[in-house]
Each structure stands twice: as C-alpha cells, then as structure tokens.
XYZ file of C-alpha atoms in Angstrom:
56
model
C 24.844 2.020 -94.663
C 27.487 4.695 -94.166
C 25.231 6.527 -91.737
C 24.787 3.384 -89.653
C 28.546 2.829 -89.624
C 29.131 6.410 -88.460
C 26.621 5.958 -85.647
C 28.260 2.712 -84.543
C 31.738 4.269 -84.645
C 30.696 7.329 -82.632
C 32.010 6.832 -79.084
C 31.390 10.348 -77.769
C 28.092 9.393 -76.147
C 29.580 6.347 -74.452
C 32.524 8.382 -73.174
C 30.209 11.030 -71.757
C 28.183 8.341 -69.971
C 31.354 6.814 -68.534
C 32.498 10.195 -67.216
C 29.055 10.741 -65.749
C 29.186 7.403 -63.956
C 32.653 8.134 -62.603
C 31.501 11.537 -61.340
C 28.457 9.950 -59.678
C 30.642 7.321 -57.982
C 33.007 9.990 -56.684
C 30.044 12.017 -55.397
C 28.602 9.015 -53.546
C 31.977 8.240 -51.979
C 32.446 11.886 -50.946
C 28.974 12.068 -49.390
C 29.528 8.849 -47.451
C 32.906 10.065 -46.202
C 31.574 13.461 -45.179
C 28.629 11.891 -43.373
C 30.920 9.606 -41.386
C 33.318 12.445 -40.650
C 30.441 14.674 -39.533
C 29.143 12.002 -37.178
C 32.585 11.490 -35.669
C 33.099 15.229 -35.236
C 29.722 15.549 -33.559
C 30.669 12.819 -31.068
C 34.028 14.458 -30.401
C 32.534 17.886 -29.740
C 29.865 16.341 -27.530
C 32.569 14.616 -25.469
C 34.541 17.844 -25.175
C 31.415 19.735 -24.121
C 30.570 17.114 -21.513
C 34.074 17.176 -20.076
C 34.075 20.986 -19.903
C 30.720 20.940 -18.110
C 31.991 18.336 -15.626
C 35.140 20.351 -14.937
C 33.243 23.623 -14.536
C-alpha cells in the first residue's frame, strides 16, 4: 500500500508533462507568428522591388 501511495503522490511526471505542453504551445505560437511575419515581409519586399523597377 505504501508503494501505491508514493506513486499517487509523485507529481514529477505530471509537472514534466505540463512543462512539455507549455513548450509545445509556445512553439506553435512562435511558428504561426513567424509564418505571418515572413509572408508580410515577402509582400513588402515585392512591393519595394516593383516600385524600384517602375522608377528605373
């Protein structure tokens, strides 16, 4: 019975899983942000390139 109680009291595994989930959520948010930022930068540089070509 004491072994079962120790297993039930052990929260290290649950804490590690929680930290893993938080890290995964942060990674997903960072990837989404970087993708959006990359798309916007690509549009901006395309506009600049077009305007330079029109002026030249």
